[in-house]
Each structure stands twice: as C-alpha cells, then as structure tokens.
Tab-separated table of N, CA and C in Angstrom:
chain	number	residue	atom	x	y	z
A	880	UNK	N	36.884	-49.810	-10.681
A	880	UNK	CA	36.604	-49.187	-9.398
A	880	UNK	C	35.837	-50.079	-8.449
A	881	UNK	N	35.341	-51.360	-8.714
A	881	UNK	CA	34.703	-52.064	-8.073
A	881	UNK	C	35.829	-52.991	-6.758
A	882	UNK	N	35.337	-52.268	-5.803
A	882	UNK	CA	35.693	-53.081	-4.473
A	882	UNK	C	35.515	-54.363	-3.992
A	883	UNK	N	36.691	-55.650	-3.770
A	883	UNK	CA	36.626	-56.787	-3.438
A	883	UNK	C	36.274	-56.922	-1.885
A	884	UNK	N	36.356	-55.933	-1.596
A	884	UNK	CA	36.435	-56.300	0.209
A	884	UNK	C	35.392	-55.780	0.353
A	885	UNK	N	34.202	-57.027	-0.003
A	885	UNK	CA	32.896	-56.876	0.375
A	885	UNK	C	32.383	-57.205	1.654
A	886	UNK	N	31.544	-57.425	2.423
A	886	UNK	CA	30.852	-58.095	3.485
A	886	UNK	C	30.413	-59.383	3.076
A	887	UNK	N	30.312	-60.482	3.594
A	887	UNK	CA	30.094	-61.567	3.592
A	887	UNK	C	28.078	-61.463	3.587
A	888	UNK	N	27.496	-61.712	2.778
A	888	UNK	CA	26.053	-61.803	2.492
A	888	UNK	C	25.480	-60.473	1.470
A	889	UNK	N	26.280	-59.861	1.233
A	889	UNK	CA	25.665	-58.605	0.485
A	889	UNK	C	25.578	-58.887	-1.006
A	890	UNK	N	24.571	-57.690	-1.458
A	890	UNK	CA	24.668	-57.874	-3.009
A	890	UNK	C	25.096	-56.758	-3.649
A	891	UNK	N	25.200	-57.020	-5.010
A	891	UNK	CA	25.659	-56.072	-6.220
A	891	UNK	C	24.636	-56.108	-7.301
A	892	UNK	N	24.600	-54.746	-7.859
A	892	UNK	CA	24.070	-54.945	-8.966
A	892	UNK	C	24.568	-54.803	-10.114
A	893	UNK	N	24.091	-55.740	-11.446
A	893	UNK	CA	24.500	-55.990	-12.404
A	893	UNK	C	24.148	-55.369	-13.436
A	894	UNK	N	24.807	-54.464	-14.361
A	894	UNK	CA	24.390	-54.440	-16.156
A	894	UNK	C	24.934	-54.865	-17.217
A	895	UNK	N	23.915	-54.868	-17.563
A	895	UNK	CA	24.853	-55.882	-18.946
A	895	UNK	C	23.812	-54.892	-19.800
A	896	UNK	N	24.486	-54.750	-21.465
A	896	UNK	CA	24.376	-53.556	-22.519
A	896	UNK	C	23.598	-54.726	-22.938
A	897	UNK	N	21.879	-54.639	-23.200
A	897	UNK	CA	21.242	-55.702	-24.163
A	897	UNK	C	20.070	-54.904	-25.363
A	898	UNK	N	20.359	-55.568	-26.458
A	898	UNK	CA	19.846	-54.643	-27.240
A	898	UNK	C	19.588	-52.699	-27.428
A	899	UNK	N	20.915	-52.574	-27.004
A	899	UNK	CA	21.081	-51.266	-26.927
A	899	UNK	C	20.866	-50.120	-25.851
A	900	UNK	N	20.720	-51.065	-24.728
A	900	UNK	CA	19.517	-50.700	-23.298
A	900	UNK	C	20.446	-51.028	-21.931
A	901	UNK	N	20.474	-50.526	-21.126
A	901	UNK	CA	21.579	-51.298	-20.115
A	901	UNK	C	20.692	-51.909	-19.121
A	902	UNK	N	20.311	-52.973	-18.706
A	902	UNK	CA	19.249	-54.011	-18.238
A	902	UNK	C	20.346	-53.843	-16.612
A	903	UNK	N	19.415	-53.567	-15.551
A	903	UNK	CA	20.089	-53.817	-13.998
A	903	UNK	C	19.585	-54.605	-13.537
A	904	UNK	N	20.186	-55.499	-12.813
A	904	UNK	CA	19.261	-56.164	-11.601
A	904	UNK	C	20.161	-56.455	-10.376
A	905	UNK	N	19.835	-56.679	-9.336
A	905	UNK	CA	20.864	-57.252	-8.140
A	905	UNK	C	20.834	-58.472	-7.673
A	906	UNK	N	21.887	-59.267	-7.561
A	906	UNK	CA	22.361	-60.414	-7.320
A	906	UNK	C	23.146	-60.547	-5.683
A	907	UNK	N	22.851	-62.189	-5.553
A	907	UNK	CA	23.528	-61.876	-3.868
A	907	UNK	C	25.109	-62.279	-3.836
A	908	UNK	N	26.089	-61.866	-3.556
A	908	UNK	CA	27.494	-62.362	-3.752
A	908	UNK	C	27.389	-63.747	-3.416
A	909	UNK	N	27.977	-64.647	-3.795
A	909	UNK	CA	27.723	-66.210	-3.590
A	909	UNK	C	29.649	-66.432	-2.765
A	910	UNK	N	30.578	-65.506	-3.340
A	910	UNK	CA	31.978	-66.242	-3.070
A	910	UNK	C	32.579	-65.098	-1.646
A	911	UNK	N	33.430	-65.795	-1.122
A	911	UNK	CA	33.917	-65.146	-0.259
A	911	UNK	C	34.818	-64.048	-0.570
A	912	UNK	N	34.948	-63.055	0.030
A	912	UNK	CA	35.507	-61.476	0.157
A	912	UNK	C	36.716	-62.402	0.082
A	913	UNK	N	37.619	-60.454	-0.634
A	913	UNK	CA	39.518	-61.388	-0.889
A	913	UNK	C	39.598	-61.207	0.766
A	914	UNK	N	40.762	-62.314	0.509
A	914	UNK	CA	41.375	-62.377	1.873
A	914	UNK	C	42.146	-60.731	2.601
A	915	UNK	N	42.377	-60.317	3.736
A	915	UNK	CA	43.156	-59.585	4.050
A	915	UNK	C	44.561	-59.366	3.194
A	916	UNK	N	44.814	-58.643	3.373
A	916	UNK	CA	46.389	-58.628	2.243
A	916	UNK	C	46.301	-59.293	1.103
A	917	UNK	N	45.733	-60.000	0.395
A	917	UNK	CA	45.542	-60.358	-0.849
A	917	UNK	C	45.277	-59.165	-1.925
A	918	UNK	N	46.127	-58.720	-2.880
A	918	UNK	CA	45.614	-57.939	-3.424
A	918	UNK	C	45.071	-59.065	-5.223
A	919	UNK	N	46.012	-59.883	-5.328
A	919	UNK	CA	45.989	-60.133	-6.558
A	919	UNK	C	44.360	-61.438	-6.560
A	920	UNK	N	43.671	-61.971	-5.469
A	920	UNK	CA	42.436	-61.674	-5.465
A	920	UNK	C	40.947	-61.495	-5.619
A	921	UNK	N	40.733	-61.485	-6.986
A	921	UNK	CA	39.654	-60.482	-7.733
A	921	UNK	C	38.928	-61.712	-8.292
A	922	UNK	N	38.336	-62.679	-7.741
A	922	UNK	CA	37.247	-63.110	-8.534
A	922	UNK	C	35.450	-62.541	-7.703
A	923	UNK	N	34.856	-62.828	-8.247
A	923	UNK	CA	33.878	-62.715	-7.205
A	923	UNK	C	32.400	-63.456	-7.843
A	924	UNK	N	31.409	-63.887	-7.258
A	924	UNK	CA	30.558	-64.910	-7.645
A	924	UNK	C	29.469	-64.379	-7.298
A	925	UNK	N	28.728	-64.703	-8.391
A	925	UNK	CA	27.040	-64.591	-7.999
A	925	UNK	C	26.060	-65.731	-8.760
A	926	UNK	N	25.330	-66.292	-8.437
A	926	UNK	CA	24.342	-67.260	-8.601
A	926	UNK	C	23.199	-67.180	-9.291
A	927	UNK	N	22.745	-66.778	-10.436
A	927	UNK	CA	21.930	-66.207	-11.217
A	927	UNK	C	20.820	-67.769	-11.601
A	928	UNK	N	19.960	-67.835	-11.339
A	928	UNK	CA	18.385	-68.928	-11.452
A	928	UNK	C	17.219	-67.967	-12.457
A	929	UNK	N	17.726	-68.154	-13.886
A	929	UNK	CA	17.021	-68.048	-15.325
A	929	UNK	C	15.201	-68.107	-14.492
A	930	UNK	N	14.573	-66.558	-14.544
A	930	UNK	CA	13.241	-67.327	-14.289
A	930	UNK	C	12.514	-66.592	-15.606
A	931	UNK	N	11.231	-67.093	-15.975
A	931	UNK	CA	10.421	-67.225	-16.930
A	931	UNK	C	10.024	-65.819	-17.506
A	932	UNK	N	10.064	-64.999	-16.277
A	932	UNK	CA	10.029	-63.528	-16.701
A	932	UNK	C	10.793	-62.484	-16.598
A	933	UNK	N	11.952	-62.939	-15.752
A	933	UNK	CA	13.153	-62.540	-15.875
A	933	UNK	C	13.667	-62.173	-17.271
A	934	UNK	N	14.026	-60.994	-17.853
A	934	UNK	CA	14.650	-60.819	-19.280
A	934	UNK	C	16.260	-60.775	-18.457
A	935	UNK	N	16.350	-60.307	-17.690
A	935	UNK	CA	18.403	-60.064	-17.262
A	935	UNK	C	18.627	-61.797	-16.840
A	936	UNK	N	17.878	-62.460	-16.190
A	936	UNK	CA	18.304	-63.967	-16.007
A	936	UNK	C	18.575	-64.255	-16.718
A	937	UNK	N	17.584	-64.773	-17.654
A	937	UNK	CA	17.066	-65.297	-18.733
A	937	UNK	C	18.335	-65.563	-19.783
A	938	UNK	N	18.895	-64.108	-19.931
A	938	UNK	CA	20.035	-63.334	-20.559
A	938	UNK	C	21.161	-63.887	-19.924
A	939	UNK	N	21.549	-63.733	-18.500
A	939	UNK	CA	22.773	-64.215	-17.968
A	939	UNK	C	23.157	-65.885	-18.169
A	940	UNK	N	21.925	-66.206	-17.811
A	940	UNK	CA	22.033	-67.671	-17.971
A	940	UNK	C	22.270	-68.780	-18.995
A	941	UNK	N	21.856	-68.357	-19.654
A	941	UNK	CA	21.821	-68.317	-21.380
A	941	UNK	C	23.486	-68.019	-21.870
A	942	UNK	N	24.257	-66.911	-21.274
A	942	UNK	CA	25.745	-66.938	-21.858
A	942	UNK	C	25.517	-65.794	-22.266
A	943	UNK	N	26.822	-64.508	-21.658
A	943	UNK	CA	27.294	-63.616	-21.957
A	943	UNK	C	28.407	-63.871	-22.713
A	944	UNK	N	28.932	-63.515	-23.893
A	944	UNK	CA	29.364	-63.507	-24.463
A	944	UNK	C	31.386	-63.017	-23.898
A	945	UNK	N	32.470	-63.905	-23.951
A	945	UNK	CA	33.344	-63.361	-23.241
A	945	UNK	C	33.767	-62.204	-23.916
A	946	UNK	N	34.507	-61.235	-23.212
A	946	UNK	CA	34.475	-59.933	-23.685
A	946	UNK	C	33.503	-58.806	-23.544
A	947	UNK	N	32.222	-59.137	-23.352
A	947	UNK	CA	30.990	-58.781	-22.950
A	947	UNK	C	31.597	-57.742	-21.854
A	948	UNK	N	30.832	-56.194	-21.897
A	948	UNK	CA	31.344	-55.294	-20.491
A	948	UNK	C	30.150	-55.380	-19.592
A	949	UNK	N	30.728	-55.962	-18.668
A	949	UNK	CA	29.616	-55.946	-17.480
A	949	UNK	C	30.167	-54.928	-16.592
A	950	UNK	N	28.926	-54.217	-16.137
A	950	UNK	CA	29.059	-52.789	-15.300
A	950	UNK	C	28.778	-53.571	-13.624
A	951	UNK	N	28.982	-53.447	-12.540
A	951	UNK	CA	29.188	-53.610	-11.271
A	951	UNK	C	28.648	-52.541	-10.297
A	952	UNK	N	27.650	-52.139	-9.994
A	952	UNK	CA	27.689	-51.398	-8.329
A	952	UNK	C	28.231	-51.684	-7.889
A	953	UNK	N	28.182	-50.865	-6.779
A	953	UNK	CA	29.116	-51.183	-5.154
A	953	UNK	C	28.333	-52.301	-4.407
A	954	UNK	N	28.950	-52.691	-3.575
A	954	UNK	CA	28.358	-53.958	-2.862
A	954	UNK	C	27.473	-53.134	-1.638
A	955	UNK	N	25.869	-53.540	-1.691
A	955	UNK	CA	25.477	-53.215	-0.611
A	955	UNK	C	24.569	-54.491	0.465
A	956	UNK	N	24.168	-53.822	1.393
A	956	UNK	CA	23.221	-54.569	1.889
A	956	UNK	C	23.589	-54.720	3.435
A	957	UNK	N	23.002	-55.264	4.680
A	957	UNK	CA	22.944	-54.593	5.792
A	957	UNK	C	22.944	-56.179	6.254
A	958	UNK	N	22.358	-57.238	5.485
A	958	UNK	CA	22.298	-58.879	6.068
A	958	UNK	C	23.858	-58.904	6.043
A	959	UNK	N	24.450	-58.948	7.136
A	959	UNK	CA	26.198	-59.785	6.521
A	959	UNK	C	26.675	-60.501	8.151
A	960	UNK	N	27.668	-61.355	7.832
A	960	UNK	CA	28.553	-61.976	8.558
A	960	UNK	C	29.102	-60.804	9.731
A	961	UNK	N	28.961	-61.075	10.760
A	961	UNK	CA	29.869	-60.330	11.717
A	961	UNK	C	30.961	-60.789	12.024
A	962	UNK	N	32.392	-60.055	12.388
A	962	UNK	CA	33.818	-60.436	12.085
A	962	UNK	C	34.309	-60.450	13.480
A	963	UNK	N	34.592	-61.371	14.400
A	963	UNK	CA	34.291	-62.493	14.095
A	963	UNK	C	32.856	-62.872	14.154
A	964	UNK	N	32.694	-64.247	13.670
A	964	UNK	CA	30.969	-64.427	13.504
A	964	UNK	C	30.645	-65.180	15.136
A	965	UNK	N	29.707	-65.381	15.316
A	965	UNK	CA	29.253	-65.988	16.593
A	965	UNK	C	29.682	-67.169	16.816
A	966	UNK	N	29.386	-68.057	18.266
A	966	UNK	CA	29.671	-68.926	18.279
A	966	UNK	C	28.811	-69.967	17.583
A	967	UNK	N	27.605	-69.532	17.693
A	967	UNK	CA	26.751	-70.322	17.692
A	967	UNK	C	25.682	-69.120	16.545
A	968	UNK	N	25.346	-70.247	15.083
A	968	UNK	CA	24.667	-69.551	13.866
A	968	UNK	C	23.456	-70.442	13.641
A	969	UNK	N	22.079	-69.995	13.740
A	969	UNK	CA	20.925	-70.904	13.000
A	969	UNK	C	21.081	-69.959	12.062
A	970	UNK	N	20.917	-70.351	10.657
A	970	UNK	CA	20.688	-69.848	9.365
A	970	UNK	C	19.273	-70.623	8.754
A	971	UNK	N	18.444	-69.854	8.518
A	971	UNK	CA	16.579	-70.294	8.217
A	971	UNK	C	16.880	-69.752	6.692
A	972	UNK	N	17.028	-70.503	5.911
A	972	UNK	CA	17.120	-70.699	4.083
A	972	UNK	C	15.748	-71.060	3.642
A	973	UNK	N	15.330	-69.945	1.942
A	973	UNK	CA	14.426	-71.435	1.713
A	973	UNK	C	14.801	-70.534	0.029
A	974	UNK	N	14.794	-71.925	-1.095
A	974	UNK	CA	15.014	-71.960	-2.488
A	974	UNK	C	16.204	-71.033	-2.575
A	975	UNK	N	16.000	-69.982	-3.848
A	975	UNK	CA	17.172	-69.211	-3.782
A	975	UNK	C	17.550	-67.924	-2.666
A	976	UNK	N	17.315	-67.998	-1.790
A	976	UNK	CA	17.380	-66.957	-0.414
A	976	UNK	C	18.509	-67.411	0.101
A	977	UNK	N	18.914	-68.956	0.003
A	977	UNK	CA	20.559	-69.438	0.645
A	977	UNK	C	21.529	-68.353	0.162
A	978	UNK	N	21.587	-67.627	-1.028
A	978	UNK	CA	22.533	-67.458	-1.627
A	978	UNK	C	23.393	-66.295	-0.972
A	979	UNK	N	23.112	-65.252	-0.107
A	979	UNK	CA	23.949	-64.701	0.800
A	979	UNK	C	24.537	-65.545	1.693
A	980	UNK	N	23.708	-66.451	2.286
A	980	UNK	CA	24.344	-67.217	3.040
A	980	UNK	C	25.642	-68.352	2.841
A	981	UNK	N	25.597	-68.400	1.077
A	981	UNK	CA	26.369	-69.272	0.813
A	981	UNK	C	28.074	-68.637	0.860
A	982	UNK	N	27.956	-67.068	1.131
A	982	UNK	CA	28.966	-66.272	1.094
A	982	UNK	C	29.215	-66.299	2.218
A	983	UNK	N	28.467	-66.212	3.149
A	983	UNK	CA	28.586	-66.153	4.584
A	983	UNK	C	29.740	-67.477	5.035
A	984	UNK	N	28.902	-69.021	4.679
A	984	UNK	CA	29.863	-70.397	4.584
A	984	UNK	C	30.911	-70.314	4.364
A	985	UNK	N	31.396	-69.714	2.716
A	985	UNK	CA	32.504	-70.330	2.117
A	985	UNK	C	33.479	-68.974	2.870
A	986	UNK	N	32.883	-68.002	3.256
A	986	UNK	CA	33.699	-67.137	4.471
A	986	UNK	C	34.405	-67.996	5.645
A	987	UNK	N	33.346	-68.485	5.944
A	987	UNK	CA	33.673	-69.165	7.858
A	987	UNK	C	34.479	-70.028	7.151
A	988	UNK	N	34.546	-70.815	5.720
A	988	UNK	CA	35.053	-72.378	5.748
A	988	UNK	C	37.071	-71.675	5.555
A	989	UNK	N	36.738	-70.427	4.815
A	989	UNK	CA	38.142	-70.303	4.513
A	989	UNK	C	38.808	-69.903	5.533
A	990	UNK	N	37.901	-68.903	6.494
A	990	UNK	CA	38.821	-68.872	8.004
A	990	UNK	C	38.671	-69.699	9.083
A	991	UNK	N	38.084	-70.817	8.852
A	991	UNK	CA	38.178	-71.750	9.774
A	991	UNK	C	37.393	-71.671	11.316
A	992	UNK	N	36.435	-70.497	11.138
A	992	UNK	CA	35.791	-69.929	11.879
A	992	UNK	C	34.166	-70.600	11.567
A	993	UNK	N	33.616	-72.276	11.377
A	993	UNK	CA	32.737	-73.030	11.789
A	993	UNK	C	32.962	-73.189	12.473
A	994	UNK	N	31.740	-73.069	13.345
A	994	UNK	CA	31.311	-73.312	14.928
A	994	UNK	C	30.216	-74.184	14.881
A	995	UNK	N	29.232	-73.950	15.487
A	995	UNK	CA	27.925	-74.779	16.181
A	995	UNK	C	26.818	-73.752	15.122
A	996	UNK	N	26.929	-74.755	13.678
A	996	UNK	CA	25.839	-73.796	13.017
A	996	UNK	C	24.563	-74.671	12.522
A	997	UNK	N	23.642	-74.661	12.683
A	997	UNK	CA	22.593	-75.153	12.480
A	997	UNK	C	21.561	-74.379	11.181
A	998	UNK	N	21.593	-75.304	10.346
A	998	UNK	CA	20.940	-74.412	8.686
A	998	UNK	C	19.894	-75.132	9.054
A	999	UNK	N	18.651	-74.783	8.607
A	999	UNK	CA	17.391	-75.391	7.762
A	999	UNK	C	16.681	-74.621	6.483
A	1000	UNK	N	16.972	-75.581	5.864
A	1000	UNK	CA	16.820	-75.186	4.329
A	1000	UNK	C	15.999	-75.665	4.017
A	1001	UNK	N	14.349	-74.891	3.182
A	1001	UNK	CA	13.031	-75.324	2.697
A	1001	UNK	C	13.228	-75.236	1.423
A	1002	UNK	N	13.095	-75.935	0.459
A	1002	UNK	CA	13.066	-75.929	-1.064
A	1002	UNK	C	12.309	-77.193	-0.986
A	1003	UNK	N	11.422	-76.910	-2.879
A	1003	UNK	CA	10.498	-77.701	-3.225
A	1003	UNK	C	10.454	-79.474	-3.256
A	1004	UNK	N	11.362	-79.577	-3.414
A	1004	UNK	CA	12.433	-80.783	-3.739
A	1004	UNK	C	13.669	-80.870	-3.372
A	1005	UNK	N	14.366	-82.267	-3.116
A	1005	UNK	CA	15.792	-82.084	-3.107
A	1005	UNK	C	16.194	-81.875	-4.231
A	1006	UNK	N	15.221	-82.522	-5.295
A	1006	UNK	CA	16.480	-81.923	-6.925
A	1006	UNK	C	16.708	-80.296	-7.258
A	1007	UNK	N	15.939	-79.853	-6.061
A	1007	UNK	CA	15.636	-78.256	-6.662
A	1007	UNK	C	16.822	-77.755	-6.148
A	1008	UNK	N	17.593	-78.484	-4.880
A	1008	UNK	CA	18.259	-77.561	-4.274
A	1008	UNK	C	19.530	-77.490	-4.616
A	1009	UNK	N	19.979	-75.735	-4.523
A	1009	UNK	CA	21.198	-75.390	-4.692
A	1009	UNK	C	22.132	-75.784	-4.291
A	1010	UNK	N	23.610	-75.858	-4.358
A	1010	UNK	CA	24.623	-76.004	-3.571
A	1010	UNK	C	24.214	-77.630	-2.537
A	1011	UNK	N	23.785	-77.908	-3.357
A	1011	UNK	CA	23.542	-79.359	-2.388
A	1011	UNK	C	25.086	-80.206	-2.260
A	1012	UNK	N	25.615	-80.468	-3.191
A	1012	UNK	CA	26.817	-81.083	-2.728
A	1012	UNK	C	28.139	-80.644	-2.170
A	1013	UNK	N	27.998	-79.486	-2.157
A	1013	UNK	CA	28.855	-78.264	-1.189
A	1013	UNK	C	28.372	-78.132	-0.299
A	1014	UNK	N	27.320	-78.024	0.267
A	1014	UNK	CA	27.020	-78.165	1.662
A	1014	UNK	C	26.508	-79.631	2.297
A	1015	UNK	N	26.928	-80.436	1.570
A	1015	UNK	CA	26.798	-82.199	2.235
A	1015	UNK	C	28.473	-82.101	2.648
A	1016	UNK	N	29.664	-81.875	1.087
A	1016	UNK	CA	30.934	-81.728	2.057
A	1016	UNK	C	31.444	-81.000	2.934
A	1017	UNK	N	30.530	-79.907	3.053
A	1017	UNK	CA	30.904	-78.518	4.681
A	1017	UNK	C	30.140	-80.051	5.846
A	1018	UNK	N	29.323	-80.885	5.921
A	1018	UNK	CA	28.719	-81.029	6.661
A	1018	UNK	C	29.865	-82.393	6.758
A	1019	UNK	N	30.253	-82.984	6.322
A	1019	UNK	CA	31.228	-83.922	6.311
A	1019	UNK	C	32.821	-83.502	6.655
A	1020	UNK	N	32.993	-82.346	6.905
A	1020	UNK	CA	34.142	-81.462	7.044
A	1020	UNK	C	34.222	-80.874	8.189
A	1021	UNK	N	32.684	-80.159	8.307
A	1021	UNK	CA	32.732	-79.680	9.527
A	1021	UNK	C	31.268	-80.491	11.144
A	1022	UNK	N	31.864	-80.864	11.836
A	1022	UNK	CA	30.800	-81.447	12.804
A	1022	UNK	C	29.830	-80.739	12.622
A	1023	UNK	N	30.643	-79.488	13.286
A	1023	UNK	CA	29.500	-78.319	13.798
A	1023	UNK	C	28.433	-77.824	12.882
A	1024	UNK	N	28.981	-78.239	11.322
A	1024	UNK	CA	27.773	-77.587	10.625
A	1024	UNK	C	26.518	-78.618	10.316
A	1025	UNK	N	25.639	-78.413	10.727
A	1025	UNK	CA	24.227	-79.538	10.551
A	1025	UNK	C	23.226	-78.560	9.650
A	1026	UNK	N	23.097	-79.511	8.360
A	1026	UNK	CA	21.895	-78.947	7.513
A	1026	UNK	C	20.523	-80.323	7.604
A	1027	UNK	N	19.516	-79.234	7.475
A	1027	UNK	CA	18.321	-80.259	7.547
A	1027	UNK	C	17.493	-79.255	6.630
A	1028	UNK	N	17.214	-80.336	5.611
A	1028	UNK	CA	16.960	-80.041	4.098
A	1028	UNK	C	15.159	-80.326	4.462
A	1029	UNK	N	14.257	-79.135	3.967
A	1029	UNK	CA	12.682	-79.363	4.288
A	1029	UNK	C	12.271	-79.717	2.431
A	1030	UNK	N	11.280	-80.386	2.548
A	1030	UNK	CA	10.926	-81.016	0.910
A	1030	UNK	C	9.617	-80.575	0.632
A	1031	UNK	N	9.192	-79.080	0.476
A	1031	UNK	CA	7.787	-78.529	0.924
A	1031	UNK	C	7.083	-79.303	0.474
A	1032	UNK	N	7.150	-79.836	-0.746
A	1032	UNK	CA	6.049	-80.370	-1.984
A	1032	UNK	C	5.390	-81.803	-0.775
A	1033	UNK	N	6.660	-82.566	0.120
A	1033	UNK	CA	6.528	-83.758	0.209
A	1033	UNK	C	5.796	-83.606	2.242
A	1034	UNK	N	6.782	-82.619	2.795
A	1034	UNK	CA	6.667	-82.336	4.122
A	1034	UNK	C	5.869	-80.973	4.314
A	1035	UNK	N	5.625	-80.158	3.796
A	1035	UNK	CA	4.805	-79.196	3.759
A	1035	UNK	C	5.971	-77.902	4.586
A	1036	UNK	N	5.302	-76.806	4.479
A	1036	UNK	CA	5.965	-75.497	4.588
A	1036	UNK	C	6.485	-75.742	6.175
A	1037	UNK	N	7.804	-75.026	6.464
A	1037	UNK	CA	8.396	-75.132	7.728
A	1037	UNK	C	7.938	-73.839	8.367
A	1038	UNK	N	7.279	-74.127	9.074
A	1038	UNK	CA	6.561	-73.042	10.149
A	1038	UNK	C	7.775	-72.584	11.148
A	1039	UNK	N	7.146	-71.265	11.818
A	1039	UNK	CA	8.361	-70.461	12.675
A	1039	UNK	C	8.469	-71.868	13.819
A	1040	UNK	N	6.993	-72.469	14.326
A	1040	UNK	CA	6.914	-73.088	15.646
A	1040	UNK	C	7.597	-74.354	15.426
A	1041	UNK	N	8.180	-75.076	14.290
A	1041	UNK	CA	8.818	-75.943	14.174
A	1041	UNK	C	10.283	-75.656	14.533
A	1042	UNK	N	10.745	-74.553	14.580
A	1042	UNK	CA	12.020	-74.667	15.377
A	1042	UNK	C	12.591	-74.936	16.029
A	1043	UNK	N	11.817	-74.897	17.318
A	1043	UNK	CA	11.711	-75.733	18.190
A	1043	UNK	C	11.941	-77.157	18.223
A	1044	UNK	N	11.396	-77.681	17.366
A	1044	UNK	CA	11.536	-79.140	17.251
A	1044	UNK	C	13.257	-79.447	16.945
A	1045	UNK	N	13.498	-78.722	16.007
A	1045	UNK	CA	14.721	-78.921	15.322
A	1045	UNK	C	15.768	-78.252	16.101
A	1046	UNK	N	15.995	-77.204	16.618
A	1046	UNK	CA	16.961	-76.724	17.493
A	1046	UNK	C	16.340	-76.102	18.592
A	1047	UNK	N	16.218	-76.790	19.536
A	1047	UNK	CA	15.583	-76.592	20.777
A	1047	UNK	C	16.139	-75.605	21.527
A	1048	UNK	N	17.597	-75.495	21.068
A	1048	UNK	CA	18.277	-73.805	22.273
A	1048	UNK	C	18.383	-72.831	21.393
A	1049	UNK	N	17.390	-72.610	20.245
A	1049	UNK	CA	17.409	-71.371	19.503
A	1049	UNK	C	17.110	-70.155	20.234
C-alpha cells in the first residue's frame, strides 16, 4: 500500500521487527519520486548515518537481513520541491539535513529543471560530507548549480549574516 508518488523532500517512517519489538523511526527520502506514467518504478531511497545511540541506525546500518519485512508509513512532511520549482533555489544544508534536499536534486536533475541554484553546505569536515561526489558531478553537469562546502572544525559555523557574502541577491 505504500505510495511512490511522493513529494520531493519528504520523509517516511520506518519499522523493522527487532528482537520481537517493532523499532520506528523517520528517515528523509534521498531518491526521486517515480516518474509520471511510470508504473513499473518502485525503488525508493533513504540515507540512514549509524549514530552511537541510535538502536534503529545502528540496526539499519549494520545490515537487514534480505527478506527482512520492513513496514513503510506514508510519506509525509510539508519541506518539498514545488512543481515546477523556481527559477532561482538557495538551499542552506548542514551534515545530515542535505538529505531532503538530495531528493529535491536528483528530482530537478531527472527533469532537467536546474536553474540558478546556489547550495551552502556546513559539515565538520570535507571527509564528513555526504554525497560529495554526486554533487561535484551535478556541479560539473550543471552551470547553474554552485555548491560551497563550509569546514566548521577549520572555518567556523556559517552565520545567517554571511549570506550575504556568498549570494548577494538572496
């Protein structure tokens, strides 16, 4: 019963049966909605980052077992892509918070609907960051898309008033 024709940035939540208990948590869709008329379709992606006290990460990350029944909510959430999307997108990322947005991307990249989008993405490190070589080839693919990667540990936290600096017609 789970619906593919999600919104571009929304999440779902997940169960998985662990030790006899059904463990939920919600995840942000990472892959793009099926296409229009596509029925056959049906994959769909989410981005799961194992953290220390996380027991459902911890668990996902680690390897579900294939065959394993994973239960699905409905897709919710109110952050999403507007159809068509704007001309013009700043997207303000930092660590794992890209990850709606990465649905939002691989949306615009499959309809060809990059424009004039300007990301800035704060994570601790560059080794920390997600999707780094998928969004170096959107940026090599597409003009319009410009990412500028912040290195808190090295440049310190990106303040609202630095925007300015970086996209001056925000």
């Amino acid at each position: 019963g789970f619906g593919f024709d999600y919104q571009p940035g929304q999440y779902i939540g997940i169960g998985v049966l662990v030790e006899g208990r059904w463990r939920w948590r919600s995840y942000s869709l990472t892959s793009a909605p099926r296409q229009r008329g596509r029925r056959t379709d049906r994959t769909v992606t989410v981005t799961v980052k194992a953290m220390p006290e996380g027991f459902l990460s911890t668990h996902l990350v680690g390897g579900v077992r294939p065959g394993t029944v994973i239960r699905l909510a409905a897709p919710q959430g109110n952050f999403v892509l507007p159809d068509p999307p704007p001309a013009a997108v700043l997207f303000l990322t930092a660590g794992s918070g890209i990850t709606p947005v990465m649905s939002m991307l691989r949306t615009m990249r499959r309809r060809n609907t990059i424009g004039d989008i300007v990301h800035i993405h704060s994570v601790p490190s560059g080794a920390d960051m997600m999707f780094a070589a998928e969004l170096a080839d959107l940026g090599r693919e597409y003009p319009g898309y410009r990412l500028t990667v912040r290195a808190t540990r090295t440049e310190g936290r990106f303040e609202v008033a630095d925007i300015v600096g970086q996209v001056p017609d925000w």
